[in-house]
């Protein structure tokens, strides 16, 4: 669905080295985690149709978090490009490092001159910067954090006329690898309501995201799937959290946890859980 790769995965160790780490030299464990995250985001970037994240591009990244995707985007746009990375979470949010610590570390590194972090609600940021324009907006692994489908619609409506392309990457609720089935179930089991403080509040499927985008005035230009490799630990983390949480549940919440536990047992324990497929798409007006 795309042209030859913009970034080779062999760059993952270098890009991962820009991230904050527990010690002056990354431990083997933290280094492996950061490299797997960087490699995954390189694969996502290369899968977007027509690869709009190019050297010199101005990119608006919404839901940037600690900057895991930001550093890959910053590398891809080169010294002449720029990333405005926006997230509403406060600087003291996150563990083992806060957003403020992780973002400040990136700004002090080799990519710092290409990145500006903004603590703001996405729609509020767009409203308060009415003259700003970007080549591309990126929503990578952040949609499930939004309070509702309508919150996503509001963001997409606010982006109209402000960017040429919207690049989306989100979990697909699909498991090409059988060992990723527990991750799908764990994501549903961990979902909280729109007013909750749960990480997952709106586990929208690709079909649902496309429907929201269409209502907001965007149409698909291309889409595909990225199947994460075994090194990406997101599925393990989600499944382990659900299995370990023995808080009493009722109804569908209890059923979702029970299904997750059963699926984890079938793959031989949480250590064997893989990360589910990731849907990637580009949208244009």
mmCIF file of C-alpha atoms in Angstrom:
data_model
loop_
_atom_site.group_PDB
_atom_site.id
_atom_site.type_symbol
_atom_site.label_atom_id
_atom_site.label_comp_id
_atom_site.label_asym_id
_atom_site.label_seq_id
_atom_site.Cartn_x
_atom_site.Cartn_y
_atom_site.Cartn_z
ATOM 1 C CA UNK A 1 0.000 0.000 0.000
ATOM 2 C CA UNK A 2 3.010 2.309 0.125
ATOM 3 C CA UNK A 3 6.201 3.235 -1.671
ATOM 4 C CA UNK A 4 9.629 1.889 -0.629
ATOM 5 C CA UNK A 5 10.339 2.348 3.065
ATOM 6 C CA UNK A 6 11.222 5.866 4.153
ATOM 7 C CA UNK A 7 13.057 4.684 7.278
ATOM 8 C CA UNK A 8 14.825 1.319 7.639
ATOM 9 C CA UNK A 9 14.120 -0.617 10.828
ATOM 10 C CA UNK A 10 17.862 -0.788 11.370
ATOM 11 C CA UNK A 11 17.582 2.789 12.674
ATOM 12 C CA UNK A 12 15.523 1.623 15.682
ATOM 13 C CA UNK A 13 18.501 1.308 18.091
ATOM 14 C CA UNK A 14 19.711 4.824 17.260
ATOM 15 C CA UNK A 15 16.250 6.389 17.571
ATOM 16 C CA UNK A 16 15.568 4.436 20.778
ATOM 17 C CA UNK A 17 18.777 5.811 22.272
ATOM 18 C CA UNK A 18 17.226 9.293 22.288
ATOM 19 C CA UNK A 19 14.558 8.194 24.797
ATOM 20 C CA UNK A 20 14.982 8.652 28.533
ATOM 21 C CA UNK A 21 16.383 5.589 30.332
ATOM 22 C CA UNK A 22 16.813 4.517 33.969
ATOM 23 C CA UNK A 23 20.604 4.904 33.924
ATOM 24 C CA UNK A 24 23.153 6.935 31.925
ATOM 25 C CA UNK A 25 23.583 3.853 29.743
ATOM 26 C CA UNK A 26 20.336 1.948 28.999
ATOM 27 C CA UNK A 27 19.996 -1.415 30.694
ATOM 28 C CA UNK A 28 19.529 -4.435 28.449
ATOM 29 C CA UNK A 29 15.840 -4.628 29.354
ATOM 30 C CA UNK A 30 14.984 -0.948 28.886
ATOM 31 C CA UNK A 31 17.027 -0.790 25.692
ATOM 32 C CA UNK A 32 15.191 -3.768 24.222
ATOM 33 C CA UNK A 33 11.810 -2.261 25.079
ATOM 34 C CA UNK A 34 12.654 1.116 23.561
ATOM 35 C CA UNK A 35 14.055 -0.513 20.427
ATOM 36 C CA UNK A 36 10.923 -2.617 19.937
ATOM 37 C CA UNK A 37 8.749 0.487 20.319
ATOM 38 C CA UNK A 38 10.873 2.447 17.846
ATOM 39 C CA UNK A 39 10.910 -0.418 15.347
ATOM 40 C CA UNK A 40 7.118 -0.737 15.558
ATOM 41 C CA UNK A 41 6.587 2.943 14.893
ATOM 42 C CA UNK A 42 8.997 2.841 11.981
ATOM 43 C CA UNK A 43 6.888 0.050 10.493
ATOM 44 C CA UNK A 44 3.751 2.113 11.046
ATOM 45 C CA UNK A 45 5.293 5.183 9.429
ATOM 46 C CA UNK A 46 6.382 3.134 6.413
ATOM 47 C CA UNK A 47 2.893 1.652 6.052
ATOM 48 C CA UNK A 48 1.029 4.951 5.663
ATOM 49 C CA UNK A 49 -0.056 5.411 2.058
ATOM 50 C CA UNK A 50 2.192 7.723 0.018
ATOM 51 C CA UNK A 51 4.341 8.215 3.128
ATOM 52 C CA UNK A 52 3.460 11.853 3.838
ATOM 53 C CA UNK A 53 5.963 12.027 6.729
ATOM 54 C CA UNK A 54 8.890 13.193 4.624
ATOM 55 C CA UNK A 55 11.995 15.346 5.141
ATOM 56 C CA UNK A 56 10.917 18.950 5.579
ATOM 57 C CA UNK A 57 7.331 18.109 6.563
ATOM 58 C CA UNK A 58 5.461 20.040 9.233
ATOM 59 C CA UNK A 59 3.649 17.506 11.389
ATOM 60 C CA UNK A 60 0.987 17.893 14.073
ATOM 61 C CA UNK A 61 1.026 14.886 16.390
ATOM 62 C CA UNK A 62 -2.021 14.579 18.634
ATOM 63 C CA UNK A 63 -1.879 12.402 21.734
ATOM 64 C CA UNK A 64 1.915 12.308 21.761
ATOM 65 C CA UNK A 65 2.311 11.047 25.336
ATOM 66 C CA UNK A 66 5.936 10.646 26.338
ATOM 67 C CA UNK A 67 7.118 11.027 22.750
ATOM 68 C CA UNK A 68 7.666 7.431 21.682
ATOM 69 C CA UNK A 69 6.282 8.154 18.227
ATOM 70 C CA UNK A 70 7.457 11.782 18.287
ATOM 71 C CA UNK A 71 11.109 10.778 18.141
ATOM 72 C CA UNK A 72 10.511 8.591 15.057
ATOM 73 C CA UNK A 73 8.577 11.406 13.388
ATOM 74 C CA UNK A 74 11.320 13.868 14.330
ATOM 75 C CA UNK A 75 13.942 11.653 12.714
ATOM 76 C CA UNK A 76 11.819 11.228 9.578
ATOM 77 C CA UNK A 77 11.214 14.949 8.938
ATOM 78 C CA UNK A 78 14.917 15.741 9.148
ATOM 79 C CA UNK A 79 16.578 18.984 10.142
ATOM 80 C CA UNK A 80 14.255 21.075 7.965
ATOM 81 C CA UNK A 81 11.016 19.601 9.331
ATOM 82 C CA UNK A 82 9.092 20.299 12.510
ATOM 83 C CA UNK A 83 6.801 18.412 14.899
ATOM 84 C CA UNK A 84 4.168 20.073 17.076
ATOM 85 C CA UNK A 85 3.397 17.324 19.600
ATOM 86 C CA UNK A 86 0.229 17.815 21.649
ATOM 87 C CA UNK A 87 -1.089 15.936 24.686
ATOM 88 C CA UNK A 88 -3.556 17.045 27.374
ATOM 89 C CA UNK A 89 -1.969 15.012 30.188
ATOM 90 C CA UNK A 90 -0.108 17.016 32.856
ATOM 91 C CA UNK A 91 3.677 16.949 33.044
ATOM 92 C CA UNK A 92 3.625 14.831 36.216
ATOM 93 C CA UNK A 93 1.596 12.025 34.593
ATOM 94 C CA UNK A 94 3.225 8.694 33.770
ATOM 95 C CA UNK A 95 5.560 6.039 35.137
ATOM 96 C CA UNK A 96 8.403 5.127 35.518
ATOM 97 C CA UNK A 97 9.062 8.543 33.977
ATOM 98 C CA UNK A 98 6.573 11.386 33.790
ATOM 99 C CA UNK A 99 5.600 13.048 30.528
ATOM 100 C CA UNK A 100 7.559 16.099 31.578
ATOM 101 C CA UNK A 101 10.731 14.118 32.227
ATOM 102 C CA UNK A 102 10.503 12.119 29.001
ATOM 103 C CA UNK A 103 9.656 15.125 26.836
ATOM 104 C CA UNK A 104 12.363 17.305 28.361
ATOM 105 C CA UNK A 105 14.928 14.564 27.742
ATOM 106 C CA UNK A 106 13.965 14.451 24.049
ATOM 107 C CA UNK A 107 14.158 18.230 23.745
ATOM 108 C CA UNK A 108 17.703 18.194 25.119
ATOM 109 C CA UNK A 109 18.782 15.493 22.660
ATOM 110 C CA UNK A 110 19.732 15.515 18.950
ATOM 111 C CA UNK A 111 16.111 15.899 17.792
ATOM 112 C CA UNK A 112 15.159 18.659 20.208
ATOM 113 C CA UNK A 113 15.347 21.468 17.682
ATOM 114 C CA UNK A 114 12.728 19.778 15.518
ATOM 115 C CA UNK A 115 10.111 19.266 18.235
ATOM 116 C CA UNK A 116 7.787 21.486 20.259
ATOM 117 C CA UNK A 117 5.667 19.847 22.972
ATOM 118 C CA UNK A 118 2.336 21.401 23.957
ATOM 119 C CA UNK A 119 0.260 20.439 27.009
ATOM 120 C CA UNK A 120 -3.198 21.089 25.612
ATOM 121 C CA UNK A 121 -6.457 19.541 24.558
ATOM 122 C CA UNK A 122 -6.243 18.849 20.783
ATOM 123 C CA UNK A 123 -9.315 20.894 19.852
ATOM 124 C CA UNK A 124 -8.309 23.653 22.254
ATOM 125 C CA UNK A 125 -4.817 23.771 20.743
ATOM 126 C CA UNK A 126 -6.218 24.074 17.225
ATOM 127 C CA UNK A 127 -8.684 26.757 18.312
ATOM 128 C CA UNK A 128 -5.996 28.802 20.045
ATOM 129 C CA UNK A 129 -3.707 28.644 16.995
ATOM 130 C CA UNK A 130 -6.148 29.511 14.186
ATOM 131 C CA UNK A 131 -3.526 30.511 11.633
ATOM 132 C CA UNK A 132 -1.328 27.435 12.012
ATOM 133 C CA UNK A 133 -1.181 24.885 9.197
ATOM 134 C CA UNK A 134 0.580 21.547 8.912
ATOM 135 C CA UNK A 135 1.257 19.080 6.120
ATOM 136 C CA UNK A 136 0.168 16.081 8.163
ATOM 137 C CA UNK A 137 -1.665 15.292 11.393
ATOM 138 C CA UNK A 138 -0.775 12.051 13.168
ATOM 139 C CA UNK A 139 -2.961 10.120 15.616
ATOM 140 C CA UNK A 140 -0.875 7.088 16.570
ATOM 141 C CA UNK A 141 -2.069 4.777 19.358
ATOM 142 C CA UNK A 142 -4.064 7.534 21.023
ATOM 143 C CA UNK A 143 -7.667 7.195 19.824
ATOM 144 C CA UNK A 144 -8.554 4.611 22.466
ATOM 145 C CA UNK A 145 -7.582 7.188 25.118
ATOM 146 C CA UNK A 146 -10.255 9.645 23.947
ATOM 147 C CA UNK A 147 -13.434 9.863 26.006
ATOM 148 C CA UNK A 148 -15.750 8.929 23.154
ATOM 149 C CA UNK A 149 -16.240 8.580 19.425
ATOM 150 C CA UNK A 150 -17.664 12.089 19.431
ATOM 151 C CA UNK A 151 -14.414 13.416 20.919
ATOM 152 C CA UNK A 152 -12.576 11.926 17.926
ATOM 153 C CA UNK A 153 -15.135 13.468 15.582
ATOM 154 C CA UNK A 154 -14.586 16.894 17.162
ATOM 155 C CA UNK A 155 -10.825 16.589 16.593
ATOM 156 C CA UNK A 156 -11.235 15.503 12.968
ATOM 157 C CA UNK A 157 -13.668 18.331 12.292
ATOM 158 C CA UNK A 158 -11.214 20.815 13.837
ATOM 159 C CA UNK A 159 -8.459 19.512 11.542
ATOM 160 C CA UNK A 160 -10.365 20.260 8.346
ATOM 161 C CA UNK A 161 -8.633 22.935 6.333
ATOM 162 C CA UNK A 162 -5.620 22.788 8.653
ATOM 163 C CA UNK A 163 -3.746 19.718 7.326
ATOM 164 C CA UNK A 164 -3.448 17.961 3.993
ATOM 165 C CA UNK A 165 -3.493 14.418 5.354
ATOM 166 C CA UNK A 166 -4.400 12.649 8.580
ATOM 167 C CA UNK A 167 -2.389 9.525 9.425
ATOM 168 C CA UNK A 168 -4.006 7.080 11.852
ATOM 169 C CA UNK A 169 -2.615 4.031 13.644
ATOM 170 C CA UNK A 170 -4.658 2.156 16.218
ATOM 171 C CA UNK A 171 -5.146 -1.372 17.494
ATOM 172 C CA UNK A 172 -7.433 -3.291 15.161
ATOM 173 C CA UNK A 173 -9.259 -5.616 17.613
ATOM 174 C CA UNK A 174 -7.881 -8.349 15.348
ATOM 175 C CA UNK A 175 -5.252 -10.988 16.044
ATOM 176 C CA UNK A 176 -3.399 -12.514 13.108
ATOM 177 C CA UNK A 177 -1.228 -14.297 15.665
ATOM 178 C CA UNK A 178 -3.259 -16.664 17.922
ATOM 179 C CA UNK A 179 -1.110 -15.609 20.877
ATOM 180 C CA UNK A 180 -2.451 -12.055 20.439
ATOM 181 C CA UNK A 181 -6.068 -13.061 21.154
ATOM 182 C CA UNK A 182 -5.581 -12.430 24.902
ATOM 183 C CA UNK A 183 -4.540 -8.866 24.087
ATOM 184 C CA UNK A 184 -7.798 -8.241 22.215
ATOM 185 C CA UNK A 185 -9.817 -9.570 25.150
ATOM 186 C CA UNK A 186 -7.691 -7.727 27.709
ATOM 187 C CA UNK A 187 -8.251 -4.414 25.927
ATOM 188 C CA UNK A 188 -12.009 -4.896 26.129
ATOM 189 C CA UNK A 189 -11.801 -6.038 29.750
ATOM 190 C CA UNK A 190 -9.763 -2.962 30.691
ATOM 191 C CA UNK A 191 -12.088 -0.460 29.030
ATOM 192 C CA UNK A 192 -13.529 2.179 31.338
ATOM 193 C CA UNK A 193 -16.352 4.621 30.715
ATOM 194 C CA UNK A 194 -15.989 8.074 29.225
ATOM 195 C CA UNK A 195 -15.699 9.587 32.714
ATOM 196 C CA UNK A 196 -13.224 7.012 34.005
ATOM 197 C CA UNK A 197 -9.489 7.396 34.513
ATOM 198 C CA UNK A 198 -8.790 4.142 32.650
ATOM 199 C CA UNK A 199 -6.244 4.288 29.850
ATOM 200 C CA UNK A 200 -8.688 2.700 27.408
ATOM 201 C CA UNK A 201 -11.984 4.555 27.193
ATOM 202 C CA UNK A 202 -13.005 4.248 23.530
ATOM 203 C CA UNK A 203 -11.775 0.987 21.935
ATOM 204 C CA UNK A 204 -12.998 1.930 18.464
ATOM 205 C CA UNK A 205 -12.538 -0.609 15.679
ATOM 206 C CA UNK A 206 -11.259 0.355 12.217
ATOM 207 C CA UNK A 207 -14.848 0.228 10.937
ATOM 208 C CA UNK A 208 -15.969 2.607 13.692
ATOM 209 C CA UNK A 209 -13.056 5.008 13.146
ATOM 210 C CA UNK A 210 -13.777 5.156 9.408
ATOM 211 C CA UNK A 211 -17.437 5.900 10.133
ATOM 212 C CA UNK A 212 -16.488 8.724 12.503
ATOM 213 C CA UNK A 213 -14.026 10.115 9.956
ATOM 214 C CA UNK A 214 -16.663 10.081 7.217
ATOM 215 C CA UNK A 215 -19.111 11.996 9.411
ATOM 216 C CA UNK A 216 -16.369 14.546 10.101
ATOM 217 C CA UNK A 217 -15.704 15.080 6.381
ATOM 218 C CA UNK A 218 -12.690 12.815 5.787
ATOM 219 C CA UNK A 219 -12.344 9.936 3.361
ATOM 220 C CA UNK A 220 -9.873 7.085 3.293
ATOM 221 C CA UNK A 221 -6.935 7.276 0.910
ATOM 222 C CA UNK A 222 -5.460 3.917 1.872
ATOM 223 C CA UNK A 223 -5.336 1.469 4.743
ATOM 224 C CA UNK A 224 -3.594 -1.686 5.863
ATOM 225 C CA UNK A 225 -2.468 -3.774 8.819
ATOM 226 C CA UNK A 226 0.798 -3.957 10.702
ATOM 227 C CA UNK A 227 1.312 -7.213 12.608
ATOM 228 C CA UNK A 228 3.645 -6.452 15.538
ATOM 229 C CA UNK A 229 6.529 -8.814 16.103
ATOM 230 C CA UNK A 230 6.999 -10.773 19.295
ATOM 231 C CA UNK A 231 9.320 -8.138 20.787
ATOM 232 C CA UNK A 232 6.549 -5.543 21.179
ATOM 233 C CA UNK A 233 5.333 -5.912 24.772
ATOM 234 C CA UNK A 234 2.046 -3.981 24.711
ATOM 235 C CA UNK A 235 -0.087 -7.112 24.583
ATOM 236 C CA UNK A 236 1.788 -8.681 27.480
ATOM 237 C CA UNK A 237 1.389 -5.537 29.606
ATOM 238 C CA UNK A 238 -2.351 -5.256 28.953
ATOM 239 C CA UNK A 239 -3.063 -8.935 29.550
ATOM 240 C CA UNK A 240 -0.899 -9.102 32.671
ATOM 241 C CA UNK A 241 -2.695 -6.100 34.184
ATOM 242 C CA UNK A 242 -6.130 -7.628 33.585
ATOM 243 C CA UNK A 243 -5.159 -11.062 34.912
ATOM 244 C CA UNK A 244 -3.566 -9.555 38.028
ATOM 245 C CA UNK A 245 -6.548 -7.311 38.777
ATOM 246 C CA UNK A 246 -8.887 -9.437 40.901
ATOM 247 C CA UNK A 247 -11.262 -6.593 41.730
ATOM 248 C CA UNK A 248 -14.833 -7.858 41.808
ATOM 249 C CA UNK A 249 -16.718 -7.331 38.566
ATOM 250 C CA UNK A 250 -20.250 -8.000 37.420
ATOM 251 C CA UNK A 251 -21.935 -8.671 34.106
ATOM 252 C CA UNK A 252 -19.964 -8.074 30.935
ATOM 253 C CA UNK A 253 -16.961 -6.714 32.841
ATOM 254 C CA UNK A 254 -16.617 -10.018 34.706
ATOM 255 C CA UNK A 255 -17.130 -11.996 31.508
ATOM 256 C CA UNK A 256 -14.445 -10.002 29.687
ATOM 257 C CA UNK A 257 -11.886 -10.631 32.430
ATOM 258 C CA UNK A 258 -12.778 -14.328 32.609
ATOM 259 C CA UNK A 259 -12.363 -14.609 28.840
ATOM 260 C CA UNK A 260 -8.976 -12.896 29.064
ATOM 261 C CA UNK A 261 -7.789 -15.264 31.796
ATOM 262 C CA UNK A 262 -8.936 -18.288 29.778
ATOM 263 C CA UNK A 263 -7.200 -17.038 26.626
ATOM 264 C CA UNK A 264 -3.974 -16.381 28.555
ATOM 265 C CA UNK A 265 -4.053 -19.944 29.898
ATOM 266 C CA UNK A 266 -4.447 -21.308 26.363
ATOM 267 C CA UNK A 267 -1.229 -19.609 25.201
ATOM 268 C CA UNK A 268 0.737 -20.834 28.211
ATOM 269 C CA UNK A 269 0.696 -17.717 30.390
ATOM 270 C CA UNK A 270 1.058 -13.955 30.024
ATOM 271 C CA UNK A 271 4.727 -14.266 29.058
ATOM 272 C CA UNK A 272 3.588 -15.703 25.717
ATOM 273 C CA UNK A 273 0.980 -13.047 24.894
ATOM 274 C CA UNK A 274 1.588 -11.163 21.640
ATOM 275 C CA UNK A 275 0.372 -7.705 20.643
ATOM 276 C CA UNK A 276 -2.706 -7.512 18.427
ATOM 277 C CA UNK A 277 -2.705 -6.198 14.844
ATOM 278 C CA UNK A 278 -2.496 -2.451 14.255
ATOM 279 C CA UNK A 279 -4.682 -0.743 11.666
ATOM 280 C CA UNK A 280 -3.034 2.062 9.699
ATOM 281 C CA UNK A 281 -4.842 4.500 7.439
ATOM 282 C CA UNK A 282 -4.435 7.856 5.719
ATOM 283 C CA UNK A 283 -7.362 10.231 5.433
ATOM 284 C CA UNK A 284 -7.903 13.191 3.113
ATOM 285 C CA UNK A 285 -10.713 15.719 2.785
#
